[in-house]
mmCIF file of C-alpha atoms and ligand atoms in Angstrom:
data_model
loop_
_atom_site.group_PDB
_atom_site.id
_atom_site.type_symbol
_atom_site.label_atom_id
_atom_site.label_comp_id
_atom_site.label_asym_id
_atom_site.label_seq_id
_atom_site.Cartn_x
_atom_site.Cartn_y
_atom_site.Cartn_z
ATOM 1 C CA MET A 10 5.884 -227.216 -144.876
ATOM 2 C CA SER A 11 4.087 -223.936 -144.537
ATOM 3 C CA GLU A 12 0.980 -223.197 -146.574
ATOM 4 C CA GLN A 13 2.846 -220.574 -148.523
ATOM 5 C CA GLN A 14 5.568 -223.097 -149.582
ATOM 6 C CA GLU A 15 2.933 -225.609 -150.537
ATOM 7 C CA THR A 16 1.137 -223.169 -152.860
ATOM 8 C CA LYS A 17 4.308 -221.693 -154.333
ATOM 9 C CA LYS A 18 4.119 -221.944 -158.101
ATOM 10 C CA GLN A 19 7.040 -223.501 -159.985
ATOM 11 C CA ARG A 20 9.063 -221.088 -161.965
ATOM 12 C CA ILE A 21 9.417 -221.070 -165.768
ATOM 13 C CA PHE A 22 12.035 -219.300 -167.879
ATOM 14 C CA SER A 23 12.336 -219.164 -171.623
ATOM 15 C CA GLY A 24 13.679 -216.870 -174.324
ATOM 16 C CA ILE A 25 13.678 -216.196 -178.047
ATOM 17 C CA GLN A 26 16.106 -214.424 -180.343
ATOM 18 C CA PRO A 27 15.069 -211.134 -181.942
ATOM 19 C CA THR A 28 16.384 -212.116 -185.360
ATOM 20 C CA GLY A 29 13.290 -211.460 -187.407
ATOM 21 C CA VAL A 30 9.658 -212.384 -187.422
ATOM 22 C CA PHE A 31 8.842 -215.522 -185.422
ATOM 23 C CA THR A 32 8.236 -218.576 -187.412
ATOM 24 C CA LEU A 33 5.352 -221.054 -187.169
ATOM 25 C CA GLY A 34 8.003 -223.366 -185.649
ATOM 26 C CA ASN A 35 8.859 -220.794 -182.888
ATOM 27 C CA TYR A 36 5.142 -220.367 -182.330
ATOM 28 C CA ILE A 37 4.065 -224.035 -182.216
ATOM 29 C CA GLY A 38 7.231 -225.370 -180.546
ATOM 30 C CA ALA A 39 7.557 -222.663 -177.889
ATOM 31 C CA ILE A 40 5.607 -219.385 -177.636
ATOM 32 C CA ARG A 41 2.118 -220.916 -177.831
ATOM 33 C CA ASN A 42 3.070 -223.052 -174.829
ATOM 34 C CA TRP A 43 4.501 -220.002 -172.950
ATOM 35 C CA GLY A 44 1.045 -218.413 -173.000
ATOM 36 C CA GLN A 45 -0.740 -221.460 -171.805
ATOM 37 C CA LEU A 46 1.616 -221.970 -168.919
ATOM 38 C CA GLN A 47 1.092 -218.518 -167.477
ATOM 39 C CA GLN A 48 -1.921 -219.610 -165.351
ATOM 40 C CA ASP A 49 -0.230 -222.356 -163.454
ATOM 41 C CA TYR A 50 3.408 -221.132 -163.211
ATOM 42 C CA GLU A 51 5.387 -218.118 -162.384
ATOM 43 C CA CYS A 52 6.685 -217.267 -165.888
ATOM 44 C CA ILE A 53 9.659 -215.258 -167.024
ATOM 45 C CA TYR A 54 9.995 -214.701 -170.718
ATOM 46 C CA CYS A 55 12.765 -212.815 -172.508
ATOM 47 C CA ILE A 56 13.857 -211.420 -175.838
ATOM 48 C CA VAL A 57 17.497 -212.551 -175.953
ATOM 49 C CA ASP A 58 19.256 -209.765 -177.754
ATOM 50 C CA LEU A 59 22.630 -210.701 -176.156
ATOM 51 C CA HIS A 60 22.375 -214.018 -177.984
ATOM 52 C CA ALA A 61 21.478 -212.383 -181.203
ATOM 53 C CA ILE A 62 24.900 -210.572 -181.551
ATOM 54 C CA THR A 63 26.682 -213.917 -181.889
ATOM 55 C CA VAL A 64 25.912 -213.493 -185.537
ATOM 56 C CA MET A 65 26.415 -210.180 -187.357
ATOM 57 C CA GLN A 66 23.566 -207.735 -186.810
ATOM 58 C CA LYS A 67 23.072 -204.174 -188.017
ATOM 59 C CA PRO A 68 22.619 -202.204 -184.819
ATOM 60 C CA ALA A 69 19.613 -200.277 -186.002
ATOM 61 C CA ASP A 70 17.917 -203.421 -187.233
ATOM 62 C CA LEU A 71 18.601 -205.292 -183.961
ATOM 63 C CA ARG A 72 17.111 -202.431 -182.028
ATOM 64 C CA ALA A 73 13.990 -202.345 -184.132
ATOM 65 C CA ASN A 74 13.699 -206.137 -184.242
ATOM 66 C CA THR A 75 13.969 -206.329 -180.454
ATOM 67 C CA MET A 76 10.984 -204.003 -180.100
ATOM 68 C CA ARG A 77 9.047 -205.851 -182.800
ATOM 69 C CA CYS A 78 9.698 -209.184 -181.217
ATOM 70 C CA TYR A 79 8.721 -207.952 -177.830
ATOM 71 C CA ALA A 80 5.417 -206.801 -179.405
ATOM 72 C CA MET A 81 5.064 -210.178 -181.189
ATOM 73 C CA MET A 82 5.649 -212.037 -177.851
ATOM 74 C CA LEU A 83 2.799 -210.017 -176.249
ATOM 75 C CA ALA A 84 0.628 -210.558 -179.416
ATOM 76 C CA CYS A 85 1.149 -214.302 -178.982
ATOM 77 C CA GLY A 86 -0.586 -214.128 -175.604
ATOM 78 C CA ILE A 87 2.180 -213.275 -173.085
ATOM 79 C CA ASP A 88 0.534 -210.939 -170.551
ATOM 80 C CA PRO A 89 3.074 -208.532 -169.040
ATOM 81 C CA LYS A 90 0.963 -208.172 -165.979
ATOM 82 C CA GLN A 91 0.888 -211.948 -165.384
ATOM 83 C CA SER A 92 4.460 -212.794 -166.505
ATOM 84 C CA VAL A 93 7.763 -211.079 -166.316
ATOM 85 C CA ALA A 94 8.341 -210.176 -170.056
ATOM 86 C CA PHE A 95 11.647 -208.329 -170.683
ATOM 87 C CA VAL A 96 14.706 -207.774 -172.761
ATOM 88 C CA GLN A 97 17.799 -209.717 -171.880
ATOM 89 C CA SER A 98 20.404 -206.938 -172.212
ATOM 90 C CA ARG A 99 18.397 -204.778 -169.789
ATOM 91 C CA ASN A 100 19.290 -207.165 -166.941
ATOM 92 C CA PRO A 101 23.104 -207.192 -166.561
ATOM 93 C CA HIS A 102 22.968 -210.264 -164.301
ATOM 94 C CA HIS A 103 22.678 -212.571 -167.280
ATOM 95 C CA ALA A 104 26.184 -211.609 -168.597
ATOM 96 C CA ASP A 105 27.602 -211.467 -165.043
ATOM 97 C CA LEU A 106 26.538 -214.992 -164.273
ATOM 98 C CA SER A 107 27.548 -216.260 -167.702
ATOM 99 C CA TRP A 108 31.235 -215.427 -166.966
ATOM 100 C CA VAL A 109 31.127 -217.202 -163.625
ATOM 101 C CA LEU A 110 29.488 -220.262 -165.224
ATOM 102 C CA SER A 111 31.921 -220.323 -168.128
ATOM 103 C CA CYS A 112 34.509 -221.162 -165.539
ATOM 104 C CA SER A 113 32.504 -224.269 -164.648
ATOM 105 C CA THR A 114 31.887 -225.312 -168.269
ATOM 106 C CA MET A 115 34.345 -227.466 -170.158
ATOM 107 C CA PHE A 116 35.697 -226.618 -173.528
ATOM 108 C CA GLY A 117 34.907 -230.220 -174.678
ATOM 109 C CA GLU A 118 31.239 -229.803 -173.619
ATOM 110 C CA LEU A 119 30.825 -226.709 -175.739
ATOM 111 C CA ASN A 120 32.705 -228.275 -178.644
ATOM 112 C CA ARG A 121 30.030 -230.973 -178.889
ATOM 113 C CA MET A 122 27.173 -228.558 -179.381
ATOM 114 C CA THR A 123 25.464 -229.256 -182.730
ATOM 115 C CA GLN A 124 24.135 -225.712 -182.980
ATOM 116 C CA PHE A 125 27.648 -224.345 -182.772
ATOM 117 C CA LYS A 126 28.749 -226.647 -185.622
ATOM 118 C CA ASP A 127 25.752 -225.675 -187.743
ATOM 119 C CA LYS A 128 26.147 -221.948 -187.151
ATOM 120 C CA SER A 129 29.844 -221.857 -187.658
ATOM 121 C CA ALA A 130 29.365 -223.640 -191.019
ATOM 122 C CA ARG A 131 26.725 -221.089 -191.935
ATOM 123 C CA HIS A 132 28.757 -218.057 -190.736
ATOM 124 C CA ALA A 133 32.290 -219.218 -191.593
ATOM 125 C CA ASP A 134 33.541 -215.661 -191.772
ATOM 126 C CA ASN A 135 32.466 -214.898 -188.177
ATOM 127 C CA ILE A 136 33.194 -217.839 -185.898
ATOM 128 C CA ASN A 137 33.548 -215.687 -182.777
ATOM 129 C CA ALA A 138 33.969 -216.728 -179.210
ATOM 130 C CA GLY A 139 30.418 -215.667 -178.335
ATOM 131 C CA LEU A 140 29.057 -218.163 -180.754
ATOM 132 C CA PHE A 141 31.108 -220.870 -179.027
ATOM 133 C CA THR A 142 30.103 -219.862 -175.469
ATOM 134 C CA TYR A 143 26.457 -219.104 -176.410
ATOM 135 C CA PRO A 144 25.143 -222.174 -174.384
ATOM 136 C CA VAL A 145 26.820 -220.788 -171.220
ATOM 137 C CA LEU A 146 24.818 -217.532 -171.580
ATOM 138 C CA MET A 147 21.722 -219.604 -172.136
ATOM 139 C CA ALA A 148 22.518 -221.566 -168.945
ATOM 140 C CA ALA A 149 23.049 -218.274 -167.122
ATOM 141 C CA ASP A 150 19.589 -217.038 -168.398
ATOM 142 C CA ILE A 151 17.871 -220.015 -166.808
ATOM 143 C CA LEU A 152 19.969 -220.472 -163.633
ATOM 144 C CA ALA A 153 19.928 -216.732 -162.756
ATOM 145 C CA TYR A 154 16.246 -217.244 -161.895
ATOM 146 C CA ASN A 155 16.536 -220.721 -160.450
ATOM 147 C CA ALA A 156 13.896 -221.727 -163.042
ATOM 148 C CA ASP A 157 12.301 -225.200 -162.590
ATOM 149 C CA LEU A 158 11.007 -225.661 -166.043
ATOM 150 C CA VAL A 159 12.160 -224.386 -169.538
ATOM 151 C CA PRO A 160 9.651 -224.598 -172.383
ATOM 152 C CA ILE A 161 11.602 -225.172 -175.590
ATOM 153 C CA GLY A 162 11.469 -226.837 -178.969
ATOM 154 C CA ALA A 163 13.493 -230.004 -179.470
ATOM 155 C CA ASP A 164 16.359 -228.154 -181.110
ATOM 156 C CA GLN A 165 17.277 -226.480 -177.720
ATOM 157 C CA LYS A 166 17.292 -229.788 -175.748
ATOM 158 C CA GLN A 167 21.155 -230.194 -176.021
ATOM 159 C CA HIS A 168 21.680 -226.637 -174.640
ATOM 160 C CA LEU A 169 19.323 -227.404 -171.775
ATOM 161 C CA GLU A 170 21.164 -230.619 -170.994
ATOM 162 C CA LEU A 171 24.370 -228.507 -170.783
ATOM 163 C CA ALA A 172 22.649 -226.015 -168.447
ATOM 164 C CA ARG A 173 21.693 -228.888 -166.223
ATOM 165 C CA ASN A 174 25.271 -230.229 -166.163
ATOM 166 C CA VAL A 175 26.703 -226.861 -165.358
ATOM 167 C CA ALA A 176 24.225 -226.407 -162.498
ATOM 168 C CA ILE A 177 25.058 -229.786 -161.050
ATOM 169 C CA ARG A 178 28.736 -229.236 -161.366
ATOM 170 C CA PHE A 179 28.552 -225.780 -159.781
ATOM 171 C CA ASN A 180 26.476 -227.180 -156.881
ATOM 172 C CA GLN A 181 28.921 -229.950 -156.301
ATOM 173 C CA ARG A 182 31.847 -227.576 -156.366
ATOM 174 C CA TYR A 183 30.405 -224.709 -154.261
ATOM 175 C CA GLY A 184 27.407 -226.112 -152.393
ATOM 176 C CA GLU A 185 23.701 -226.175 -153.342
ATOM 177 C CA THR A 186 23.055 -222.941 -155.246
ATOM 178 C CA PHE A 187 21.125 -223.619 -158.429
ATOM 179 C CA THR A 188 17.857 -225.372 -159.172
ATOM 180 C CA VAL A 189 18.630 -228.028 -161.826
ATOM 181 C CA PRO A 190 16.072 -227.087 -164.551
ATOM 182 C CA GLU A 191 13.850 -229.519 -166.499
ATOM 183 C CA PRO A 192 13.036 -229.159 -170.167
ATOM 184 C CA TYR A 193 9.356 -228.712 -171.008
ATOM 185 C CA ILE A 194 8.997 -230.034 -174.626
ATOM 186 C CA SER A 195 5.438 -230.348 -175.802
ATOM 187 C CA PRO A 196 4.683 -233.797 -177.213
ATOM 188 C CA ALA A 197 3.227 -232.349 -180.440
ATOM 189 C CA GLY A 198 5.048 -229.775 -182.510
ATOM 190 C CA ALA A 199 8.465 -229.838 -180.738
ATOM 191 C CA LYS A 200 10.032 -229.829 -184.165
ATOM 192 C CA VAL A 201 8.091 -228.193 -186.972
ATOM 193 C CA MET A 202 9.723 -229.010 -190.322
ATOM 194 C CA SER A 203 10.360 -226.960 -193.389
ATOM 195 C CA LEU A 204 7.440 -227.083 -195.810
ATOM 196 C CA GLN A 205 9.962 -227.451 -198.684
ATOM 197 C CA ASP A 206 12.352 -230.029 -197.048
ATOM 198 C CA PRO A 207 10.489 -231.918 -194.292
ATOM 199 C CA MET A 208 13.760 -233.501 -193.206
ATOM 200 C CA LYS A 209 14.926 -230.023 -192.068
ATOM 201 C CA LYS A 210 13.668 -227.936 -189.163
ATOM 202 C CA MET A 211 11.527 -224.934 -190.179
ATOM 203 C CA SER A 212 13.895 -222.030 -189.693
ATOM 204 C CA LYS A 213 14.257 -218.312 -190.297
ATOM 205 C CA SER A 214 17.531 -219.116 -192.128
ATOM 206 C CA ASP A 215 15.886 -221.332 -194.727
ATOM 207 C CA GLU A 216 16.966 -220.109 -198.121
ATOM 208 C CA ASN A 217 13.679 -221.211 -199.687
ATOM 209 C CA VAL A 218 11.093 -218.564 -198.671
ATOM 210 C CA ASN A 219 8.268 -221.154 -199.166
ATOM 211 C CA GLY A 220 9.764 -223.496 -196.584
ATOM 212 C CA CYS A 221 9.005 -221.211 -193.706
ATOM 213 C CA VAL A 222 5.714 -219.640 -192.533
ATOM 214 C CA TYR A 223 6.025 -216.459 -190.407
ATOM 215 C CA ILE A 224 3.418 -215.590 -187.878
ATOM 216 C CA LEU A 225 2.778 -212.160 -189.505
ATOM 217 C CA ASP A 226 2.412 -213.548 -193.061
ATOM 218 C CA ASP A 227 -0.939 -212.583 -194.590
ATOM 219 C CA LYS A 228 -3.567 -215.232 -195.434
ATOM 220 C CA ASP A 229 -2.733 -215.365 -199.230
ATOM 221 C CA THR A 230 0.968 -215.851 -198.415
ATOM 222 C CA ILE A 231 0.218 -218.646 -195.891
ATOM 223 C CA LEU A 232 -2.142 -220.376 -198.260
ATOM 224 C CA ARG A 233 0.400 -220.183 -201.104
ATOM 225 C CA LYS A 234 3.164 -221.690 -198.947
ATOM 226 C CA PHE A 235 1.040 -224.556 -197.729
ATOM 227 C CA ARG A 236 -0.285 -225.316 -201.260
ATOM 228 C CA ARG A 237 3.352 -225.585 -202.395
ATOM 229 C CA ALA A 238 4.324 -227.826 -199.472
ATOM 230 C CA VAL A 239 6.334 -230.899 -200.454
ATOM 231 C CA THR A 240 4.493 -234.210 -199.766
ATOM 232 C CA ASP A 241 4.872 -237.572 -201.219
ATOM 233 C CA SER A 242 3.634 -239.677 -204.172
ATOM 234 C CA ASP A 243 0.769 -241.580 -202.519
ATOM 235 C CA ALA A 244 -2.410 -239.900 -201.711
ATOM 236 C CA GLU A 245 -3.463 -240.839 -198.247
ATOM 237 C CA VAL A 246 -3.529 -238.342 -195.394
ATOM 238 C CA CYS A 247 -2.270 -240.574 -192.539
ATOM 239 C CA TYR A 248 0.618 -240.300 -190.018
ATOM 240 C CA ARG A 249 3.105 -242.945 -190.907
ATOM 241 C CA GLU A 250 6.842 -243.405 -190.923
ATOM 242 C CA GLY A 251 8.417 -242.183 -194.192
ATOM 243 C CA LYS A 252 5.638 -239.621 -194.907
ATOM 244 C CA ASP A 253 7.578 -236.754 -193.466
ATOM 245 C CA GLY A 254 5.858 -234.009 -195.376
ATOM 246 C CA ILE A 255 2.292 -235.259 -194.537
ATOM 247 C CA ASN A 256 3.331 -235.966 -190.932
ATOM 248 C CA ASN A 257 4.534 -232.383 -190.591
ATOM 249 C CA LEU A 258 1.320 -230.933 -192.051
ATOM 250 C CA MET A 259 -0.854 -233.158 -189.900
ATOM 251 C CA THR A 260 1.065 -232.098 -186.794
ATOM 252 C CA ILE A 261 0.669 -228.404 -187.695
ATOM 253 C CA TYR A 262 -3.043 -228.909 -188.456
ATOM 254 C CA GLY A 263 -3.501 -230.865 -185.159
ATOM 255 C CA CYS A 264 -1.674 -228.087 -183.147
ATOM 256 C CA VAL A 265 -3.851 -225.264 -184.541
ATOM 257 C CA THR A 266 -7.201 -227.147 -184.472
ATOM 258 C CA GLY A 267 -6.797 -229.390 -181.495
ATOM 259 C CA LYS A 268 -7.730 -232.399 -183.664
ATOM 260 C CA THR A 269 -6.038 -235.822 -183.167
ATOM 261 C CA MET A 270 -4.184 -237.651 -185.886
ATOM 262 C CA ASP A 271 -7.057 -240.167 -186.206
ATOM 263 C CA GLU A 272 -9.639 -237.337 -186.495
ATOM 264 C CA ILE A 273 -7.523 -235.698 -189.152
ATOM 265 C CA THR A 274 -7.226 -238.968 -191.122
ATOM 266 C CA ALA A 275 -11.002 -239.471 -190.973
ATOM 267 C CA GLU A 276 -11.670 -235.869 -192.090
ATOM 268 C CA PHE A 277 -9.551 -236.280 -195.219
ATOM 269 C CA ALA A 278 -10.337 -239.849 -196.090
ATOM 270 C CA GLY A 279 -10.926 -240.036 -199.836
ATOM 271 C CA LYS A 280 -9.763 -236.509 -200.445
ATOM 272 C CA GLY A 281 -6.641 -235.433 -202.235
ATOM 273 C CA TYR A 282 -3.506 -233.774 -200.855
ATOM 274 C CA GLY A 283 -4.654 -230.478 -202.517
ATOM 275 C CA ASP A 284 -7.690 -230.245 -200.288
ATOM 276 C CA PHE A 285 -5.678 -231.159 -197.265
ATOM 277 C CA LYS A 286 -3.014 -228.576 -197.909
ATOM 278 C CA THR A 287 -5.573 -225.866 -198.381
ATOM 279 C CA ALA A 288 -7.281 -226.842 -195.210
ATOM 280 C CA VAL A 289 -4.055 -226.644 -193.304
ATOM 281 C CA GLY A 290 -3.223 -223.261 -194.766
ATOM 282 C CA GLU A 291 -6.740 -221.969 -193.931
ATOM 283 C CA ALA A 292 -6.631 -223.229 -190.356
ATOM 284 C CA VAL A 293 -3.100 -221.706 -189.756
ATOM 285 C CA ALA A 294 -4.131 -218.373 -191.273
ATOM 286 C CA ASP A 295 -7.348 -218.249 -189.142
ATOM 287 C CA HIS A 296 -5.402 -219.186 -186.101
ATOM 288 C CA LEU A 297 -2.785 -216.537 -186.603
ATOM 289 C CA ALA A 298 -5.206 -213.749 -187.683
ATOM 290 C CA PRO A 299 -5.755 -212.477 -184.052
ATOM 291 C CA VAL A 300 -2.012 -212.524 -183.464
ATOM 292 C CA ARG A 301 -1.454 -210.363 -186.471
ATOM 293 C CA ASP A 302 -4.180 -207.921 -185.425
ATOM 294 C CA GLU A 303 -2.884 -207.674 -181.837
ATOM 295 C CA PHE A 304 0.622 -207.159 -183.153
ATOM 296 C CA ALA A 305 -0.553 -204.276 -185.347
ATOM 297 C CA ARG A 306 -2.432 -202.699 -182.367
ATOM 298 C CA LEU A 307 0.546 -203.044 -180.020
ATOM 299 C CA SER A 308 3.078 -201.768 -182.528
ATOM 300 C CA ALA A 309 1.172 -198.525 -182.826
ATOM 301 C CA ASP A 310 1.717 -197.952 -179.115
ATOM 302 C CA LYS A 311 5.464 -197.589 -178.590
ATOM 303 C CA ALA A 312 4.994 -195.808 -175.230
ATOM 304 C CA TYR A 313 3.106 -198.744 -173.831
ATOM 305 C CA LEU A 314 5.693 -201.251 -175.101
ATOM 306 C CA ASN A 315 8.581 -199.192 -173.625
ATOM 307 C CA ALA A 316 6.824 -199.017 -170.380
ATOM 308 C CA CYS A 317 6.309 -202.764 -170.344
ATOM 309 C CA ILE A 318 9.935 -203.402 -171.170
ATOM 310 C CA ASP A 319 11.096 -201.058 -168.417
ATOM 311 C CA ALA A 320 8.828 -202.624 -165.846
ATOM 312 C CA GLY A 321 9.618 -206.219 -166.885
ATOM 313 C CA SER A 322 13.345 -205.577 -166.955
ATOM 314 C CA GLU A 323 13.223 -204.048 -163.496
ATOM 315 C CA GLN A 324 11.295 -207.027 -162.163
ATOM 316 C CA ALA A 325 13.826 -209.412 -163.825
ATOM 317 C CA TYR A 326 16.705 -207.466 -162.134
ATOM 318 C CA ARG A 327 15.057 -207.773 -158.750
ATOM 319 C CA LEU A 328 14.515 -211.525 -159.160
ATOM 320 C CA THR A 329 18.196 -212.257 -160.023
ATOM 321 C CA ARG A 330 19.830 -210.000 -157.590
ATOM 322 C CA PRO A 331 19.705 -212.277 -154.534
ATOM 323 C CA ILE A 332 20.711 -215.215 -156.669
ATOM 324 C CA LEU A 333 23.726 -213.433 -158.048
ATOM 325 C CA SER A 334 24.749 -212.314 -154.545
ATOM 326 C CA LYS A 335 24.581 -215.858 -153.443
ATOM 327 C CA VAL A 336 26.735 -217.032 -156.367
ATOM 328 C CA TYR A 337 29.327 -214.221 -155.748
ATOM 329 C CA ARG A 338 29.538 -215.316 -152.130
ATOM 330 C CA ARG A 339 29.875 -218.915 -153.061
ATOM 331 C CA VAL A 340 32.814 -218.384 -155.401
ATOM 332 C CA GLY A 341 34.568 -216.067 -153.024
ATOM 333 C CA PHE A 342 34.002 -212.550 -154.410
ATOM 334 C CA ILE A 343 33.567 -209.691 -151.997
ATOM 335 C CA ASP A 344 29.839 -209.247 -151.916
ATOM 336 C CA ARG A 345 28.249 -206.425 -153.745
ATOM 337 C CA LYS A 346 26.073 -204.027 -151.801
HETATM 338 P P1 LIG B 417 15.294 -219.516 -180.946
HETATM 339 O O1 LIG B 417 15.172 -218.044 -180.910
HETATM 340 O O2 LIG B 417 16.012 -220.102 -182.133
HETATM 341 O O3 LIG B 417 13.901 -220.211 -180.892
HETATM 342 C C1 LIG B 417 12.888 -219.853 -179.952
HETATM 343 C C2 LIG B 417 12.129 -221.157 -179.550
HETATM 344 O O4 LIG B 417 11.427 -221.647 -180.702
HETATM 345 C C3 LIG B 417 11.784 -223.040 -180.827
HETATM 346 N N1 LIG B 417 11.801 -223.457 -182.200
HETATM 347 C C4 LIG B 417 11.161 -224.484 -182.748
HETATM 348 N N2 LIG B 417 10.259 -225.295 -182.242
HETATM 349 C C5 LIG B 417 9.731 -226.242 -182.985
HETATM 350 N N3 LIG B 417 9.974 -226.328 -184.319
HETATM 351 C C6 LIG B 417 10.833 -225.452 -184.937
HETATM 352 N N4 LIG B 417 11.059 -225.549 -186.237
HETATM 353 C C7 LIG B 417 11.401 -224.452 -184.131
HETATM 354 N N5 LIG B 417 12.341 -223.480 -184.428
HETATM 355 C C8 LIG B 417 12.579 -222.892 -183.196
HETATM 356 C C9 LIG B 417 13.154 -223.192 -180.143
HETATM 357 O O5 LIG B 417 13.374 -224.449 -179.685
HETATM 358 C C10 LIG B 417 13.054 -222.212 -178.960
HETATM 359 O O6 LIG B 417 12.443 -222.863 -177.907
HETATM 360 N N6 LIG B 417 18.926 -220.397 -177.623
HETATM 361 C C11 LIG B 417 17.466 -220.128 -177.792
HETATM 362 C C12 LIG B 417 17.006 -218.900 -177.055
HETATM 363 C C13 LIG B 417 17.341 -218.880 -175.592
HETATM 364 C C14 LIG B 417 16.696 -219.598 -174.514
HETATM 365 C C15 LIG B 417 17.335 -219.197 -173.360
HETATM 366 C C16 LIG B 417 15.657 -220.483 -174.592
HETATM 367 C C17 LIG B 417 18.327 -218.090 -175.041
HETATM 368 N N7 LIG B 417 18.310 -218.358 -173.646
HETATM 369 C C18 LIG B 417 16.901 -219.735 -172.185
HETATM 370 C C19 LIG B 417 15.240 -221.027 -173.365
HETATM 371 C C20 LIG B 417 15.891 -220.645 -172.171
HETATM 372 C C21 LIG B 417 17.154 -219.965 -179.218
HETATM 373 O O7 LIG B 417 18.020 -219.593 -180.011
HETATM 374 O O8 LIG B 417 15.823 -220.051 -179.595
#
C-alpha cells in the first residue's frame, strides 16, 4: 500500500432537513459530532432540501429556512474550509442516483420503514410517493460519495440499514461499486427525548412547545422549558431504568458538561429536582450561547453564506461525478461526457 493510501482519511457524510430551527436533539445526536469529526475525517455535510419537500412546504419559507439552516450548521462548528458544506438540491447527482437505486430497492423494504408510517399518519392528506421513497434518496446521498461513516441519531438507523442493503445488492448485481457505509451513533445522546413526554423523541413536530428546546432559544426560554420538564415522583438524581425523565436530563447535562452519570449523581446528592432542572437549563443555555452569537453574526453576512454554498455545492458535484459515471456505466447507460 502506498503512503498516500495509508494516510487517506475515511469519508463521512451526513445531512439535516431545513424544516426549522435545529433542536437540542439534532444538536446532541448529530451536529455536535459532525464538528468534532472534522479533524480526523474527510467530512461532507448537507442541508437536505430535496427531502424537506416530502411534506408540504411554502416555497419562500423553504428557501429562507435552507439559508438559515446552512448558517446554523456553520454556527454549530462546521467549517466550510475544512468540510464540504452544501445544499442538496445544488448537486443534481443525488436525484440522479436515487432513481437508479430505486430500481434496486424493494417495495417491501420501504414499506417497513417506521418513519414512513409515522409521517404518513401525521400527514394523512399528503402521502406522496416521495415520502415513501425518501430512504432511497437518503441512500443516494450517502452512496454518491462512497462515504465510510454516517453520523446520525438513533432514529435514522433503520434508513442507514436500508442504504447498506441497497449498496450490497447493487454491488452483487453490477460488481463492486459502492462502499457499504457504517452508522456512527454516539453512545450518549443518540436519542434525546421530549422534555414533556420522555417516552417520545424530542422533535420539531412536538405539539407541546415545552417539550422541545431549539438551539436558538434564548436563555430564559431554555430555563423555563427545563424547569417544566416532566420527571418522576421520587427525588433522587440517578440514572436508573424507569426514570425516563431524569435519565434524559442527566444525558443532556452530561453531553453539554462532559460529566459522567456518577459525577452528576454525586453533584446533586441531597438536592431536589428543582435545583437539578435549573442546573441543566443553565448548562444548556451557556453551551448554546456561542452558537446563537455565531448564528447572528453569520446571518448578517448573506454574501458570505451564498459564496460558501456555491463553493461547497461545486465541490460536492466534483466528488460525485466520477462515482455517478461509474454507476451509469455499470447499469448500461451510454456514458455522459
Ligand atoms: P433530521 O433532519 O430529522 O435530523 C438530523 C439529525 O438529527 C438526529 N436527531 C436526533 N438525535 C438525537 N435525538 C433526537 N431527538 C434527534 N432528532 C433528530 C437525526 O437522527 C439526524 O441524524 N433523513 C435525515 C436526513 C438525511 C440524512 C441523509 C442523514 C438525509 N440524507 C444522509 C444522514 C445521511 C433526517 O431527516 O434527519
